[in-house]
Tab-separated table of C-alpha atoms in Angstrom:
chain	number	residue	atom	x	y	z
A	1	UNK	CA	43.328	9.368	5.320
A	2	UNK	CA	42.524	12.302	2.991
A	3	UNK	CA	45.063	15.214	3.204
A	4	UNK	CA	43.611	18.646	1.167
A	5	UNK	CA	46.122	21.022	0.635
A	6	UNK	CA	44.771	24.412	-0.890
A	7	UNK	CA	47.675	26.386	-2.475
A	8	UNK	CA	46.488	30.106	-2.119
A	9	UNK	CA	47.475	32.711	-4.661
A	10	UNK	CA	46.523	35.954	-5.388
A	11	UNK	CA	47.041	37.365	-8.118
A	12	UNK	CA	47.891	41.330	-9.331
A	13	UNK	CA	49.229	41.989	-13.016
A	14	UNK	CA	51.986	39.140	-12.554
A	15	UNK	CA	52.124	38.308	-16.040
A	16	UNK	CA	55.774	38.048	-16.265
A	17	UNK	CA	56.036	35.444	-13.261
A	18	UNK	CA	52.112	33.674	-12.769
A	19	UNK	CA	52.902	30.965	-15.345
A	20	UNK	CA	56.278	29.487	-13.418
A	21	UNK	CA	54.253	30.094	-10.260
A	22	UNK	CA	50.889	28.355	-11.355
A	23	UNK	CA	53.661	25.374	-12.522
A	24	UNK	CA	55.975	25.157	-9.554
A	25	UNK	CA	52.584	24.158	-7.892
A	26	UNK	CA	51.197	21.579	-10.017
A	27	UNK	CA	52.038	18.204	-9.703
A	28	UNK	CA	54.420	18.184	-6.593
A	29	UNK	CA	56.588	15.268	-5.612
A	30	UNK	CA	57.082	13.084	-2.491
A	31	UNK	CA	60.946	12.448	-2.152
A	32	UNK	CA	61.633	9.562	-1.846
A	33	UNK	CA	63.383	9.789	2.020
A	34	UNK	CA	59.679	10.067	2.870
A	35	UNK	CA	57.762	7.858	1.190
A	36	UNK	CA	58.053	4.919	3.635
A	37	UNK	CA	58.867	7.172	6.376
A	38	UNK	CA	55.768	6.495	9.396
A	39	UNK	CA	53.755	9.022	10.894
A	40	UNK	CA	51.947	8.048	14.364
A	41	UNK	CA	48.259	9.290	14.702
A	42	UNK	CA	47.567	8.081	17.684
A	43	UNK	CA	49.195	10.478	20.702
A	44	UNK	CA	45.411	11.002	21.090
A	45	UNK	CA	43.896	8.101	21.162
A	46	UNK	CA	41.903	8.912	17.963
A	47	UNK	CA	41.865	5.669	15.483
A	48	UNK	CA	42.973	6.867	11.633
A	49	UNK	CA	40.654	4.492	9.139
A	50	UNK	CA	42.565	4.975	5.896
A	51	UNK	CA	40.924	5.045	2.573
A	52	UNK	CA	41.993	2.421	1.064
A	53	UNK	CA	38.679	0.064	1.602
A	54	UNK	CA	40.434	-2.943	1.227
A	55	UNK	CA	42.792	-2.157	4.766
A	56	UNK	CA	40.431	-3.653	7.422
A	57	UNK	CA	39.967	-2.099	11.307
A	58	UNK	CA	41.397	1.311	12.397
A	59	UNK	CA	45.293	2.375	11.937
A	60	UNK	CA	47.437	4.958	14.118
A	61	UNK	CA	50.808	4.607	12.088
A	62	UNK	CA	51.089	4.943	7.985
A	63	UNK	CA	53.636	6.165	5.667
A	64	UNK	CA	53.290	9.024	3.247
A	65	UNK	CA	52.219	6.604	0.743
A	66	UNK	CA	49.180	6.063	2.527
A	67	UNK	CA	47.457	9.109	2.722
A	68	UNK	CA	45.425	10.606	-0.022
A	69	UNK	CA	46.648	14.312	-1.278
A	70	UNK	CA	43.524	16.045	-2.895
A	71	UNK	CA	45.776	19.048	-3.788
A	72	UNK	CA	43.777	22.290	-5.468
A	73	UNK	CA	46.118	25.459	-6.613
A	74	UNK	CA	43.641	28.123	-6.055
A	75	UNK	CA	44.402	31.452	-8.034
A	76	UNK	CA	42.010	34.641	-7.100
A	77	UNK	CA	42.978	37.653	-10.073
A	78	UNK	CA	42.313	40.530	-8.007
A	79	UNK	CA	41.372	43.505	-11.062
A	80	UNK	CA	44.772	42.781	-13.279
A	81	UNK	CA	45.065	45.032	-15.929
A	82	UNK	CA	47.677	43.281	-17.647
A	83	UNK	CA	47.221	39.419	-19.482
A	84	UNK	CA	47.357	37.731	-15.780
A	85	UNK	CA	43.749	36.690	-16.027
A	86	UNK	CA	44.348	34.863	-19.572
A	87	UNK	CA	47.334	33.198	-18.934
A	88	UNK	CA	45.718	31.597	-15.718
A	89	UNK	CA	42.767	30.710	-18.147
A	90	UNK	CA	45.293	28.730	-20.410
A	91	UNK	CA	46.880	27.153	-17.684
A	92	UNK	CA	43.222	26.149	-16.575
A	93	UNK	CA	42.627	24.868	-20.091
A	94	UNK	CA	46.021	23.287	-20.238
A	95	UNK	CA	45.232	21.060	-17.200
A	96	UNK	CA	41.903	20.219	-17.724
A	97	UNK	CA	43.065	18.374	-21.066
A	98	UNK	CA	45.936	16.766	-19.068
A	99	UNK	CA	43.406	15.250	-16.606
A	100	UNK	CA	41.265	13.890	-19.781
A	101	UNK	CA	44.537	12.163	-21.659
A	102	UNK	CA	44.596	8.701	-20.975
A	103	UNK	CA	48.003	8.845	-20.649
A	104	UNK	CA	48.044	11.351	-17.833
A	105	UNK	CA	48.755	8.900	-14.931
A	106	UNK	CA	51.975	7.421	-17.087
A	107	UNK	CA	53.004	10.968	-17.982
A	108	UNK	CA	52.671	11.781	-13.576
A	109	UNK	CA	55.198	9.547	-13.382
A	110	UNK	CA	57.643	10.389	-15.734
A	111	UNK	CA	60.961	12.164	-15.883
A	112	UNK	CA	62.358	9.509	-12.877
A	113	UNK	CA	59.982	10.088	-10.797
A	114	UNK	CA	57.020	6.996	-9.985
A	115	UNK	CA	53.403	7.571	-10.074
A	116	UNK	CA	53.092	6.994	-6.493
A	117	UNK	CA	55.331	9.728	-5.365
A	118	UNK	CA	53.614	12.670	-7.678
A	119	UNK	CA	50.644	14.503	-6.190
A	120	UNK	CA	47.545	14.690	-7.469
A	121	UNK	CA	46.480	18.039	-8.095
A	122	UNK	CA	43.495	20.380	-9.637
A	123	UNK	CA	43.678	24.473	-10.425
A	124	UNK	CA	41.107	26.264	-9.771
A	125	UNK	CA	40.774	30.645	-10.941
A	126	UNK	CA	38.302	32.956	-9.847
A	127	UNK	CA	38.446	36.833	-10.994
A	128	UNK	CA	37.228	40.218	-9.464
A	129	UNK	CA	34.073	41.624	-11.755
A	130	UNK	CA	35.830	43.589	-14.854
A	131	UNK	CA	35.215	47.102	-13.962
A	132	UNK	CA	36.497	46.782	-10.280
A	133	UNK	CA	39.933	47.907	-9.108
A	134	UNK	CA	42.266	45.895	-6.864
A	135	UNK	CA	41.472	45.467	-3.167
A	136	UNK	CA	44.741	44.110	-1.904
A	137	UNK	CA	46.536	41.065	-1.629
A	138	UNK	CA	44.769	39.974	1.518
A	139	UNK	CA	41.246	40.234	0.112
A	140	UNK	CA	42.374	38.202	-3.083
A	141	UNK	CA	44.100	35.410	-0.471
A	142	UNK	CA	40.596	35.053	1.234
A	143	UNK	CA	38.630	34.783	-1.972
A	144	UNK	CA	40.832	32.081	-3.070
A	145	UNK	CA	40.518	30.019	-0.099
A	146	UNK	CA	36.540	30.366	-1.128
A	147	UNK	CA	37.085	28.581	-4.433
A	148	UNK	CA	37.463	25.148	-3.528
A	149	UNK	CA	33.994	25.477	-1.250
A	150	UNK	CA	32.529	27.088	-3.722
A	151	UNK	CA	33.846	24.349	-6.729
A	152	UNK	CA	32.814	21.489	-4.526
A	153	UNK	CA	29.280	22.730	-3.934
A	154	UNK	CA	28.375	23.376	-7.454
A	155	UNK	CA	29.847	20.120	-8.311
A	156	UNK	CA	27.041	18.661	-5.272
A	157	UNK	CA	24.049	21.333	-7.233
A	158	UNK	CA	24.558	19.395	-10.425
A	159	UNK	CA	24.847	16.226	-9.310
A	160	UNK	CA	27.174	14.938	-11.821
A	161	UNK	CA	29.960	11.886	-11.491
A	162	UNK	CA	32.454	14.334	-10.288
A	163	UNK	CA	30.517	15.079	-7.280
A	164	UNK	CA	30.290	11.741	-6.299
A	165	UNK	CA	34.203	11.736	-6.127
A	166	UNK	CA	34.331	14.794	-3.506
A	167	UNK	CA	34.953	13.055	-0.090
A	168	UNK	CA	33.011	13.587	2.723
A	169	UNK	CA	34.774	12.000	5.245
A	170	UNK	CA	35.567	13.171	8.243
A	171	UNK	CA	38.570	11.498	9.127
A	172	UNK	CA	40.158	14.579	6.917
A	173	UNK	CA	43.075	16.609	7.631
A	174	UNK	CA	42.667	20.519	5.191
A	175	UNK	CA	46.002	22.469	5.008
A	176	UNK	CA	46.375	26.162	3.408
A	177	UNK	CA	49.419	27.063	1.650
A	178	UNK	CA	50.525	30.283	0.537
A	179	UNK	CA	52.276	31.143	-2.803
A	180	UNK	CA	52.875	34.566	-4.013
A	181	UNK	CA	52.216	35.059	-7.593
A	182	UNK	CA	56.355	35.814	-8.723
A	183	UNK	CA	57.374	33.064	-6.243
A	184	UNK	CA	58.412	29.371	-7.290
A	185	UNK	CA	57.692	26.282	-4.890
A	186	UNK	CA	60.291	23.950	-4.303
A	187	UNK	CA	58.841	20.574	-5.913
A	188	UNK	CA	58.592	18.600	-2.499
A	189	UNK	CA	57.332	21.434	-0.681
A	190	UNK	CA	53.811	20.023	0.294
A	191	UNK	CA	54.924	16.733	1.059
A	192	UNK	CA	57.661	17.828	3.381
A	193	UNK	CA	55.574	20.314	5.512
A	194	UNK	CA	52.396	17.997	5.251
A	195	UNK	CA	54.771	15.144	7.325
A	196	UNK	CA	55.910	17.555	9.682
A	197	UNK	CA	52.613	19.252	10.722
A	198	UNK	CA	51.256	15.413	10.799
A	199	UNK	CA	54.268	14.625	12.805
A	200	UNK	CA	53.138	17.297	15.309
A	201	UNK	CA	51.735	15.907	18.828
A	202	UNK	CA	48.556	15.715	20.217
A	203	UNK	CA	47.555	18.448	23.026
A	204	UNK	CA	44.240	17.432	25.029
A	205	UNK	CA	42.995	14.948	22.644
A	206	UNK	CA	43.556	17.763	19.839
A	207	UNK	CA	45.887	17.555	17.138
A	208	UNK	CA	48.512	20.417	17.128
A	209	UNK	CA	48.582	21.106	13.121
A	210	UNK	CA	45.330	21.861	13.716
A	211	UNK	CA	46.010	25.030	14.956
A	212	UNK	CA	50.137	25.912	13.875
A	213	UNK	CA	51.307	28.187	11.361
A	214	UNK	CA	54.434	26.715	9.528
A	215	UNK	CA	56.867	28.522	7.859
A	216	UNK	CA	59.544	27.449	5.838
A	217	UNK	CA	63.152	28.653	4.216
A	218	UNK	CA	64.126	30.423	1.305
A	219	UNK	CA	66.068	30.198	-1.943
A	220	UNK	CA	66.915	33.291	-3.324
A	221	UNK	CA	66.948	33.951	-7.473
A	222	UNK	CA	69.328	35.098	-8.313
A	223	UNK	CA	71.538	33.020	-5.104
A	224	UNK	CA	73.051	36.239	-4.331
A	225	UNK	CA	70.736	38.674	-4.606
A	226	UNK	CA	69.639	40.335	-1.061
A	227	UNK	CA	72.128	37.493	0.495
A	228	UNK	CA	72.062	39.450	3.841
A	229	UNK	CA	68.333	39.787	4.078
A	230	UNK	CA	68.416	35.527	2.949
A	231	UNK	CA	70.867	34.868	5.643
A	232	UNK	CA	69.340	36.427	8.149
A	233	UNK	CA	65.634	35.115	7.975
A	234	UNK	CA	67.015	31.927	7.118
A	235	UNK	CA	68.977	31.773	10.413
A	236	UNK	CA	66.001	32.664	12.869
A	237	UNK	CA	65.202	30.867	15.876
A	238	UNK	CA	61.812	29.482	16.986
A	239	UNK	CA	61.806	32.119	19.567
A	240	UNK	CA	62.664	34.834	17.253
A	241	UNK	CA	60.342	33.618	14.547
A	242	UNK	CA	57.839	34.204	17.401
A	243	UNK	CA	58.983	38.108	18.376
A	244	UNK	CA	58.611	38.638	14.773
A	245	UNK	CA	55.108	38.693	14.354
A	246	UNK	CA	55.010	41.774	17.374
C-alpha cells in the first residue's frame, strides 16, 4: 500500500528559519509504539493488495511497517528578496548527493533509530519568475502542491529509470501536509497522523481520510512564550475546533 505524503511549504524571505524547517521535514521517523501497531482496511469491504510482490492474495489489516511512504517536501519561493531561494537550492543539492551515497540507507538508520522506521523522503523547490513580487502565502501553498505532478510527469516525458520507479497504482492513499516556513515538525509527525487518518472508518463504501482535515497540537519555542494563546488552542474540543473555522 503506497502512502504519498506531500509536505507543503511556501516560502517568503525566511532565511533565518527555512533551513531547520526544510530539515525538521526530511527523513521523519516511525516510533516505535507504532510500528507493529495494525490498521484495518476493510470497514468497506475494499481488499488492500500491498506492495510487497512477494505477499500473495488481498490484505485488510497491516502494520505501519507495511505500507510504503513516498514522502516529497515541496517548497514554492514565492518572490523572496532575501537568500531563501539559495539556501533551498543547497538543501536540494545537499539531498540529492545523500540519495547517490551508497551509504545513505545505513546512514537512514543511524543515531538509534533502524532503517525500517525512517521515512523515505525527496525535496522538491519551485520559484516565482525573478522580476515578480509576492502573491501570498496561499498562492505559493497551491503551486507547491503542483510540484510533485509536475516532477513526476517530466520524469514520464524523458523516459528515464526514475520514471519507471513512480507508482501507478491505484490502491494509493495521497496526504497534504502543511509546514510554514519558520515552523519545525515534530520528527514522528507524518507517521502519527498518517495512522490516525488510516485508522478513520469507512462511510458508504468511502474512506473517511479521504475527505478530513486533521489538525494537530503545538509546542511553543521558546515553552513559554504566548503560553496563554498555547494553552488555549491546545485545549479545544472537537466541537470547538469546528466553530472555529465560522
Amino acid at each position: 500500500l503506497v502512502i504519498k505524503v506531500d509536505v507543503i511549504i511556501a516560502v517568503h524571505n525566511a532565511e533565518l528559519t527555512i533551513r531547520e524547517t526544510v530539515k525538521s521535514a526530511m527523513y521523519q521517523e516511525i516510533p516505535a509504539h507504532l510500528l507493529e501497531r495494525k490498521i484495518n482496511l476493510n470497514h468497506g469491504g475494499k481488499e488492500v493488495n500491498l506492495v510487497d510482490k512477494t505477499d500473495v492474495g488481498p490484505r485488510h489489516e497491516f502494520s505501519m511497517v507495511d505500507l510504503q511512504f513516498d514522502v516529497c517536501v515541496s517548497c514554492y519561493n514565492d518572490a523572496s528578496t532575501d537568500k531563501s531561494l539559495a539556501i533551498l537550492h543547497s538543501l536540494q543539492n545537499e539531498y540529492m548527493q545523500e540519495e547517490k551515497s551508497p551509504s545513505n540507507e545505513q546512514n537512514a538508520g543511524s543515531e538509534g533509530h533502524s532503517s525500517k522506521s525512517v521515512i523515505k523522503t525527496s525535496l522538491l523547490v519551485g520559484t516565482s519568475k525573478e522580476g515578480t513580487s509576492s502573491r501570498g502565502a496561499g498562492f505559493a501553498r497551491n503551486q507547491a502542491a503542483k510540484l510533485r505532478r509536475e516532477h513526476e510527469q517530466n520524469q514520464r516525458n524523458l523516459n528515464t529509470d526514475e520514471c519507471n520507479n513512480i507508482q501507478q497504482d491505484n490502491e494509493m492513499y495521497h496526504f497534504l501536509c502543511i509546514l510554514d516556513s519558520d515552523d519545525i515538525m515534530h520528527p514522528t509527525r507524518i507517521a502519527e497522523q498518517t495512522f490516525a487518518m488510516l485508522s478513520l472508518a469507512y462511510q458508504n463504501n468511502l474512506h473517511l481520510c479521504e475527505k478530513t482535515l486533521m489538525g494537530c497540537q503545538f509546542d511553543r519555542i521558546p515553552y513559554d512564550s504566548t503560553w496563554h494563546y498555547s494553552q488555549w488552542a491546545n485545549s479545544l474540543s472537537n466541537e470547538r475546533l469546528y466553530l472555529e473555522k465560522f
